[in-house]
Coordinates of C-alpha atoms and ligand atoms in Angstrom, one line a residue:
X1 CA 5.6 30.4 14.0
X2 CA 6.2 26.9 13.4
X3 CA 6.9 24.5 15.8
X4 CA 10.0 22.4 15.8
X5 CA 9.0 20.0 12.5
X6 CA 9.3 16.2 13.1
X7 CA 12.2 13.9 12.2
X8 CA 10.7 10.9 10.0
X9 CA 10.2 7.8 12.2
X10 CA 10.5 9.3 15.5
X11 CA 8.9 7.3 17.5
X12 CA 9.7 3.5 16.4
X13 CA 6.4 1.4 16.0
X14 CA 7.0 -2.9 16.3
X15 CA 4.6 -5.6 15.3
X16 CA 3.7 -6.0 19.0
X17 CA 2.0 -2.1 19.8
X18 CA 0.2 -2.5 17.0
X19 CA -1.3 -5.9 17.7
X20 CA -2.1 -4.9 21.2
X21 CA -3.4 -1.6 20.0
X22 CA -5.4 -3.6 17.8
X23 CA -6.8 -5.7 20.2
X24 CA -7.8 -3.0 22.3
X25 CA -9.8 -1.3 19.5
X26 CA -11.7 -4.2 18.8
X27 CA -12.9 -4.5 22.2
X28 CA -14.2 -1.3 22.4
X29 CA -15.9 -1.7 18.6
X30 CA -17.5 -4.8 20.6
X31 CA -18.6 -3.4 24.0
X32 CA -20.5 -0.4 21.3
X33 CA -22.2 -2.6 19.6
X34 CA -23.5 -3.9 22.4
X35 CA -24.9 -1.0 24.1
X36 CA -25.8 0.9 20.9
X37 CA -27.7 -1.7 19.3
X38 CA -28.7 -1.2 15.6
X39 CA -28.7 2.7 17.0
X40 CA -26.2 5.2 15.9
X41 CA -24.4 7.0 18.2
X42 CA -23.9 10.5 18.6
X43 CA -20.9 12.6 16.5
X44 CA -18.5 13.0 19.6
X45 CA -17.9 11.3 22.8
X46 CA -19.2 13.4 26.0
X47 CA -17.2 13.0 28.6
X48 CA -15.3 10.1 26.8
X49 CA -19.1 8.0 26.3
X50 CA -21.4 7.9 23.2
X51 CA -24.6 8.8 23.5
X52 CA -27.4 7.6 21.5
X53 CA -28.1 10.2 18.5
X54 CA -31.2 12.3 20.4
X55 CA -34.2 13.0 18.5
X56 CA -35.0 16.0 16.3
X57 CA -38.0 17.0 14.4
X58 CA -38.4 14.7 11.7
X59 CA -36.1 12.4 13.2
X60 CA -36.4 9.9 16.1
X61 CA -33.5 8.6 18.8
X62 CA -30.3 7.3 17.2
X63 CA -31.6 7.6 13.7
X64 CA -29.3 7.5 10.6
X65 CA -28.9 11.4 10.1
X66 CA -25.9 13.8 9.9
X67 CA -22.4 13.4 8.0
X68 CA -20.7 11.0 10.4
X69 CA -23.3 7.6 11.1
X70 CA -21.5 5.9 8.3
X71 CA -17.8 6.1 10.6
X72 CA -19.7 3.8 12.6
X73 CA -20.6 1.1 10.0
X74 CA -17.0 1.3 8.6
X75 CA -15.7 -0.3 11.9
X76 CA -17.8 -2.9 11.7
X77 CA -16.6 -3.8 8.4
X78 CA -13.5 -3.0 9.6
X79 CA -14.1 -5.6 12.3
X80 CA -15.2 -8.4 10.1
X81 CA -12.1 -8.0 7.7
X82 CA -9.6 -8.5 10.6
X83 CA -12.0 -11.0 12.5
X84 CA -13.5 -13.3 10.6
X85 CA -16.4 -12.8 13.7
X86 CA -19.8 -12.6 11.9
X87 CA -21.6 -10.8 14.7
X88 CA -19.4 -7.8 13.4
X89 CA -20.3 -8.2 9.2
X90 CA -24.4 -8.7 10.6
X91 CA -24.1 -5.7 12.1
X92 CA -22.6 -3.5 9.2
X93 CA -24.9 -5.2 7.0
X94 CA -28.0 -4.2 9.4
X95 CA -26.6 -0.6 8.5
X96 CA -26.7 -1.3 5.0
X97 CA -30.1 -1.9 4.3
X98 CA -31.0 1.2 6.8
X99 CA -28.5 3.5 4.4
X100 CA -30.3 2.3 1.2
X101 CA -33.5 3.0 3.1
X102 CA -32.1 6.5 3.7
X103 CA -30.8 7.6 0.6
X104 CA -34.8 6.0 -1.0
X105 CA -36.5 8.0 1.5
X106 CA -34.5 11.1 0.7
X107 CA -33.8 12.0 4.5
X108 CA -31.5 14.4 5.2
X109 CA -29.5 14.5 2.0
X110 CA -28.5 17.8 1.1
X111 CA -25.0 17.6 1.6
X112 CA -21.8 16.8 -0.2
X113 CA -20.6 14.4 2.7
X114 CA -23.2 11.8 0.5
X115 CA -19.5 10.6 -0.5
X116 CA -18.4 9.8 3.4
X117 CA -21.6 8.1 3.6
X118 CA -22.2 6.0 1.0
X119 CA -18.6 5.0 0.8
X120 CA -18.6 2.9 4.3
X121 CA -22.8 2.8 4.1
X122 CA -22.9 1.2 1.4
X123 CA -19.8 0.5 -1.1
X124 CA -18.7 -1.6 1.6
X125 CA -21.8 -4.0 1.5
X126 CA -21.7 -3.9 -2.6
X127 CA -18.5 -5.4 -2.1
X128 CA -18.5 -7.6 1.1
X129 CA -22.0 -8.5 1.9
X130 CA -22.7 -12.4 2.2
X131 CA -25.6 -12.7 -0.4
X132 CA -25.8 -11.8 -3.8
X133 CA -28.9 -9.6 -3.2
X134 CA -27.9 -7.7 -0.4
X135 CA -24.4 -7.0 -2.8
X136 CA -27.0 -5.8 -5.4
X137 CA -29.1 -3.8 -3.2
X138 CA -26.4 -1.8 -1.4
X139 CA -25.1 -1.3 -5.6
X140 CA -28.0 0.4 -6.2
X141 CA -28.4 2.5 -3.0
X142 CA -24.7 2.9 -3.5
X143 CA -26.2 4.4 -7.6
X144 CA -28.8 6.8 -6.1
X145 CA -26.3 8.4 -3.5
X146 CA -24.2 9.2 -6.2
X147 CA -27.0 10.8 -8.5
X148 CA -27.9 12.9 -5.7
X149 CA -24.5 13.6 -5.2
X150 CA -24.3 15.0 -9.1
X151 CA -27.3 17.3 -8.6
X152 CA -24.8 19.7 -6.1
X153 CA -22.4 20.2 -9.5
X154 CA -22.7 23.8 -10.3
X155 CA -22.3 25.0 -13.9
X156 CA -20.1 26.8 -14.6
X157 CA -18.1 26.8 -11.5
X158 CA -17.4 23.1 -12.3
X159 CA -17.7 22.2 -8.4
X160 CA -19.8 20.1 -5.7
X161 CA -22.0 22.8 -3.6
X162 CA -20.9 21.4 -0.2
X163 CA -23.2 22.4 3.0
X164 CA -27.3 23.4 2.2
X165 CA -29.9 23.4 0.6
X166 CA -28.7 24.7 -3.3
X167 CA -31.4 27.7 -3.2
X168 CA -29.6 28.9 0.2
X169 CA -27.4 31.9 -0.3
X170 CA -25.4 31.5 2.6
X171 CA -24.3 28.6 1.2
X172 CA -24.3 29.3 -3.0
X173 CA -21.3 28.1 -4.5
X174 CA -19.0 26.8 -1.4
X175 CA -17.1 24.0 -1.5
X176 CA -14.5 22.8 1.6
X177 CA -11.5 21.0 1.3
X178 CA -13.0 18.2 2.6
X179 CA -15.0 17.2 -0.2
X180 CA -12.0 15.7 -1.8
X181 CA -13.0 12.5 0.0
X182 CA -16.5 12.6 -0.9
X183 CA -15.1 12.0 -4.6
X184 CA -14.4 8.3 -4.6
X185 CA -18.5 7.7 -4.4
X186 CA -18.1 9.3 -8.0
X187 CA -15.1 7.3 -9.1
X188 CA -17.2 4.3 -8.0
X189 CA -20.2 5.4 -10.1
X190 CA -18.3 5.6 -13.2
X191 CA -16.6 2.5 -12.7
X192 CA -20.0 0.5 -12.1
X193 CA -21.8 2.7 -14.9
X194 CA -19.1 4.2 -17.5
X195 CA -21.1 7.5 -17.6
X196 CA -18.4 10.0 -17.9
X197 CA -20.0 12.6 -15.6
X198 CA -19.2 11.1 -12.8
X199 CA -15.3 11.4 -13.9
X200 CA -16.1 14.3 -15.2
X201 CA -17.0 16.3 -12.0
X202 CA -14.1 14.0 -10.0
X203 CA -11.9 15.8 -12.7
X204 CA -12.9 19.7 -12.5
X205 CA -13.6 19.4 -9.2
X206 CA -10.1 18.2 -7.4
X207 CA -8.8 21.2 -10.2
X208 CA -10.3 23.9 -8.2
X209 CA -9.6 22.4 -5.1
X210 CA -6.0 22.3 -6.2
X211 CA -5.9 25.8 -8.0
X212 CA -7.9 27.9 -5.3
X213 CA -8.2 25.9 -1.8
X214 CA -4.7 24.8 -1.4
X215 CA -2.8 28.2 -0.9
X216 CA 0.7 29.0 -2.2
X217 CA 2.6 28.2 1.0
X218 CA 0.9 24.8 1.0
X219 CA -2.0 25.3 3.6
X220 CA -5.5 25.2 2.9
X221 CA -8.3 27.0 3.7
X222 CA -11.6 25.3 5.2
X223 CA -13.6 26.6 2.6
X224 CA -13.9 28.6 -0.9
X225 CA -16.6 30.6 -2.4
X226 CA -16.8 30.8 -6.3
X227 CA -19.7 32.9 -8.1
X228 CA -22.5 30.7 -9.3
X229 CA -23.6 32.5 -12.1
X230 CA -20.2 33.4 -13.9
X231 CA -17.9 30.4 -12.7
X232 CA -15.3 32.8 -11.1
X233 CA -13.6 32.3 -8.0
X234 CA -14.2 34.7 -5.4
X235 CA -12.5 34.1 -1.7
X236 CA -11.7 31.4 0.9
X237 CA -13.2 31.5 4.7
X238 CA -13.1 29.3 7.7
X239 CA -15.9 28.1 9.2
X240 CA -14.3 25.3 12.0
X241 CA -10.9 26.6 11.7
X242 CA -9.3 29.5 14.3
X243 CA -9.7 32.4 11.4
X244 CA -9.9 32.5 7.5
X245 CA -6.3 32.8 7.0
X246 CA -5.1 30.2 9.4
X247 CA -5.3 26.1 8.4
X248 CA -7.6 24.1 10.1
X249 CA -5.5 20.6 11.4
X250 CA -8.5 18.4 10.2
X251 CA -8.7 20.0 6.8
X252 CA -5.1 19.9 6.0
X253 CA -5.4 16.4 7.0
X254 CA -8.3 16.0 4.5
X255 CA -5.7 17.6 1.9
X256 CA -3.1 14.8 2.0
X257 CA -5.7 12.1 2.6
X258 CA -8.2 12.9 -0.2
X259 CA -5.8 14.7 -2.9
X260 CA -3.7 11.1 -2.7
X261 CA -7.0 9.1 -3.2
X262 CA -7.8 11.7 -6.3
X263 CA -4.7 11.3 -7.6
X264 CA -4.9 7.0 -7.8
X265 CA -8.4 7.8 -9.2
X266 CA -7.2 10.0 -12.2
X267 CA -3.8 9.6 -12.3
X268 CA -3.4 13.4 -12.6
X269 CA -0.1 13.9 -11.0
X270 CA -0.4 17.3 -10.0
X271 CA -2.9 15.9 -7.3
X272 CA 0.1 13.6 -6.1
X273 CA 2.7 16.8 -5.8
X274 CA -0.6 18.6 -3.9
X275 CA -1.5 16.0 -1.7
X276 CA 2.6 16.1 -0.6
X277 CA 2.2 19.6 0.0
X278 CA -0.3 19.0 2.5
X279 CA 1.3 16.7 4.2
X280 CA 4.4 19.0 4.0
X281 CA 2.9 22.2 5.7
X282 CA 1.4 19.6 8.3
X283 CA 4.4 18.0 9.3
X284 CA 6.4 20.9 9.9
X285 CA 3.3 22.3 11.9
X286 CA 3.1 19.2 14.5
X287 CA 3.7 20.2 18.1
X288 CA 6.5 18.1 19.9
X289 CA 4.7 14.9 20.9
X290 CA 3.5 14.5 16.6
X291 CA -0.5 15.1 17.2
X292 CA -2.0 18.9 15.9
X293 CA -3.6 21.5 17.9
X294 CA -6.8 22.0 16.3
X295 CA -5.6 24.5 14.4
X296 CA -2.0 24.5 12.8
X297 CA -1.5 27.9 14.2
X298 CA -1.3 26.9 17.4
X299 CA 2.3 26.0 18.9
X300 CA 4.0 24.2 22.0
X301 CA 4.5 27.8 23.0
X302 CA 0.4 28.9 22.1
X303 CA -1.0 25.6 22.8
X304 CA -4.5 24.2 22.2
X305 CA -7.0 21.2 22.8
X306 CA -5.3 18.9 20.4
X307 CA -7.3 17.1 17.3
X308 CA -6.0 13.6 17.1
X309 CA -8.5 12.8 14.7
X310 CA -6.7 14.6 12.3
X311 CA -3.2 12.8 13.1
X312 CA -5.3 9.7 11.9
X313 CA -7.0 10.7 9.2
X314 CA -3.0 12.0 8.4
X315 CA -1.9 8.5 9.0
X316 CA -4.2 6.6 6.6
X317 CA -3.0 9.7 3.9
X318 CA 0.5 8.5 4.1
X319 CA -0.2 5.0 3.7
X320 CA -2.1 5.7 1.2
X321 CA 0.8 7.8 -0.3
X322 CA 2.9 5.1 0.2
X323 CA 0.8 2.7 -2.0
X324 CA 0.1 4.9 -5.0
X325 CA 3.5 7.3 -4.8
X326 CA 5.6 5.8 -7.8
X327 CA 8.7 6.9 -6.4
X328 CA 10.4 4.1 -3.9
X329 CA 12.1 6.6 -2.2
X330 CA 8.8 9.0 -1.4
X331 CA 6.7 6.0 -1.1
X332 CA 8.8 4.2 1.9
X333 CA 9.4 7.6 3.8
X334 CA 5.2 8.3 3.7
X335 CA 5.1 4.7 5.4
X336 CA 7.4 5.5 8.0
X337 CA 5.4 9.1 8.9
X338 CA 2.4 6.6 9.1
X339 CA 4.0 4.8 11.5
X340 CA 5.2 7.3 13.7
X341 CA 2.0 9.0 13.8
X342 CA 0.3 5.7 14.6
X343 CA 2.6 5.1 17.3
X344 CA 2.3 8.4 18.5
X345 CA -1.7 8.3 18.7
X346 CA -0.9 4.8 20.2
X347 CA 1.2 6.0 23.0
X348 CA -0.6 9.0 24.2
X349 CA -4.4 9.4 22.9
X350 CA -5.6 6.1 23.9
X351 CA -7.5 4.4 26.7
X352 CA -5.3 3.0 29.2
X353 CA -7.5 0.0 29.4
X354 CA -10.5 -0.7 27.0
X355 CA -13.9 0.5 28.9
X356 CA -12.1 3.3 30.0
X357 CA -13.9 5.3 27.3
X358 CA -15.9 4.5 24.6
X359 CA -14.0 5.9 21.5
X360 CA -11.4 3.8 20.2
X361 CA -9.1 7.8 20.0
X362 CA -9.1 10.1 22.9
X363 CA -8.7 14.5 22.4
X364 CA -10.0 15.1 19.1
X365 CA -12.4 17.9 18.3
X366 CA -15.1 18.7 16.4
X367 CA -15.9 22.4 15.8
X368 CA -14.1 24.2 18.5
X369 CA -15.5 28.1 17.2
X370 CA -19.1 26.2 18.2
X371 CA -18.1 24.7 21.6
X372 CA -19.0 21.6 20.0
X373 CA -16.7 18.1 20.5
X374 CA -13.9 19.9 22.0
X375 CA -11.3 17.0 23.4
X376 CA -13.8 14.6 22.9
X377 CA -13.8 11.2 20.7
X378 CA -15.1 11.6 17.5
X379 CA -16.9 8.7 15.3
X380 CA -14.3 9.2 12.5
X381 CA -11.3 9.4 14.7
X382 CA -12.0 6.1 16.0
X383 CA -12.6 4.9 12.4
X384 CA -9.2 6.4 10.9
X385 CA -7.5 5.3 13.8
X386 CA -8.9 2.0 12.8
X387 CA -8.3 2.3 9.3
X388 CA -4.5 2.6 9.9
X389 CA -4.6 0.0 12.2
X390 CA -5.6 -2.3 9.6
X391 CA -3.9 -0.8 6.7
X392 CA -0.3 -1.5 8.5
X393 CA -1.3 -5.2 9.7
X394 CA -2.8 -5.8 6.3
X395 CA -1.1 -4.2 3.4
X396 CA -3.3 -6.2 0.6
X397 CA -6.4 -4.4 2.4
X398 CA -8.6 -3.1 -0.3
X399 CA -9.5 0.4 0.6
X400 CA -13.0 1.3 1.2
X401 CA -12.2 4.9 -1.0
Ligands
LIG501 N1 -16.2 16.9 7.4 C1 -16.5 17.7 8.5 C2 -15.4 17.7 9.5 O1 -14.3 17.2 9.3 O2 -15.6 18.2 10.6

């Protein structure tokens, strides 16, 4: 059963939280910096502290590999915008040659999270970079991401594969709810390029996603199967999420975030009305203190470790929503569930003091069924939280999606 749903701006948020709370994530993107180096740290906190990436075959210590390095960078530029402080753009930018170098070298780039990336990897540095050449560099490394990105579109499914290698049958024609943000790499591409494929896939793919992932009573599922060879959907399945039936906190989260972004990209207003379902079905699903369980079937009654990172991720949805909805109305009430979010993540899921931990968002998890990140910081937590940050103390922020 649903918990008790939350009243709209239910927790007041004033100039002064969020500039503290500001202040206090800034110090901590500082203090990381200085002990990770040009290194990336590791996915999730452990015990509230980064770790270096560790080695594995092919790759050495702190090496740009996985979905999430990119969360990382995003701060930095993040940083710079509110700043000004140059230590923080010459460290993102360090990360921007290393993420054309990446996406060159062809390491470790079979999956659909090219688009979560290349988006903070290197979109960011095309657009904010000091020099003209390192603009035009990250462009093209920004180009190649999303060519490899167009080689997971499967005909005549009209998706993008999202996990594996595309020979792999265990992952043949899957695609997960969080894709929707991997989309804007593509929008980008046909902006720089005009080569309607790139729109093309944006199109059919947010089409399924809104036909077959998002279910009737406005959750999602984690992830749907469709048949490779005849186009055909076929069934949906967890695989982070508490069972295949039940809605995963961060992927409904993904939902509002990424149908809202797909929705300013094509201006295909179904995408709007889904990306308000989402948040619908979230919001009447947040325990009493406005931060998910893990899972939305969890309840204050059958609680859960708590996934904050999806409360953020929420957060930068509604302001979003609240930049692109057309209606006034709509618009202002998805800035006030920002703000009550925020202030909720404010008030009970951050350090006390900075150096307390390293993430900038304590509780979040990763992939609970795997034990792995479970109340722990997460690399995009801290950057979402970020992101919201900035988005409410800078409304002319150009997004980075
Ligand atoms: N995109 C993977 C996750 O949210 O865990």
């Amino acid at each position: 059963m649903a918990s008790t749903p939350r009243t709209d701006g239910a927790r007041a948020l004033d100039a002064a939280t969020v500039s503290a709370a500001l202040d206090a994530a800034l110090q901590t993107v500082q203090r990381n910096i200085t002990l990770h180096g040009d290194a990336y740290p590791d996915d999730t906190t452990r015990g509230d502290r980064y770790q270096i990436r560790p080695a594995i075959p092919g790759f050495p210590v702190g090496a740009n590999r996985g979905w999430t390095t990119s969360f990382w960078v995003g701060q930095q530029w993040l940083a710079w915008e509110l700043t000004g402080d140059e230590q923080y753009r010459a460290a993102a930018q360090r990360h921007a040659v290393d993420f054309a170098q990446r996406v060159r070298a062809e390491h470790d780039l079979d999956t659909h999270d090219l688009g979560f990336l290349y988006s903070l990897g290197s979109l960011t540095a095309a657009r904010l970079a000091e020099s003209e050449a390192e603009r035009a560099d990250a462009r093209d490394a920004g180009l190649d991401a999303a060519e490899h990105l167009m080689r997971r579109f499967l005909e005549p499914a009209g998706i993008i594969q999202a996990w594996g290698d595309l020979s792999d049958p265990q992952q043949s024609g899957r695609t997960i709810i969080d894709s929707l943000m991997n989309m804007p790499l593509l929008t980008w591409a046909h902006e720089q390029t005009g080569d309607e494929r790139f729109a093309d896939a944006v199109r059919r793919h947010t089409a399924q996603l809104r036909e077959h992932i998002l279910r009737p009573d406005n959750s999602t599922f984690h992830t749907f199967y469709w048949d490779t060879v005849t186009g055909e959907p076929l069934r949906g399945a967890t695989e982070q999420g508490a069972f295949d039936d039940s809605c995963w906190a961060r992927g409904q989260a993904w939902g509002v975030y990424g149908f809202a972004i797909n929705y300013r990209a094509t201006g295909d207003e179904r995408l709007l009305e889904s990306a308000w379902r989402c948040a619908e079905y979230f919001l009447s699903h947040l325990p009493a203190d406005g931060v998910p369980y893990w899972d939305l079937v969890y309840t204050d009654e059958n609680p859960a470790p708590r996934d904050s990172s999806a409360a953020a991720i929420a957060a930068c949805g509604f302001l979003e929503l609240a930049r692109v909805d057309p209606d006034a109305e709509r618009a202002a009430r998805a800035h006030a569930l920002a703000e009550t979010l925020v202030a909720d993540l404010i008030a009970g899921y951050t350090p006390a003091q900075p150096g307390d931990a390293d993430g900038l968002l304590l509780h979040s998890v990763y992939d609970l069924p795997k034990d792995n990140g479970v109340d722990e910081g997460t690399l995009w937590g801290d950057y979402f939280y970020l992101e919201a940050l900035t988005r409410l103390v800078r409304p002319e922020w150009v997004t980075y999606w």
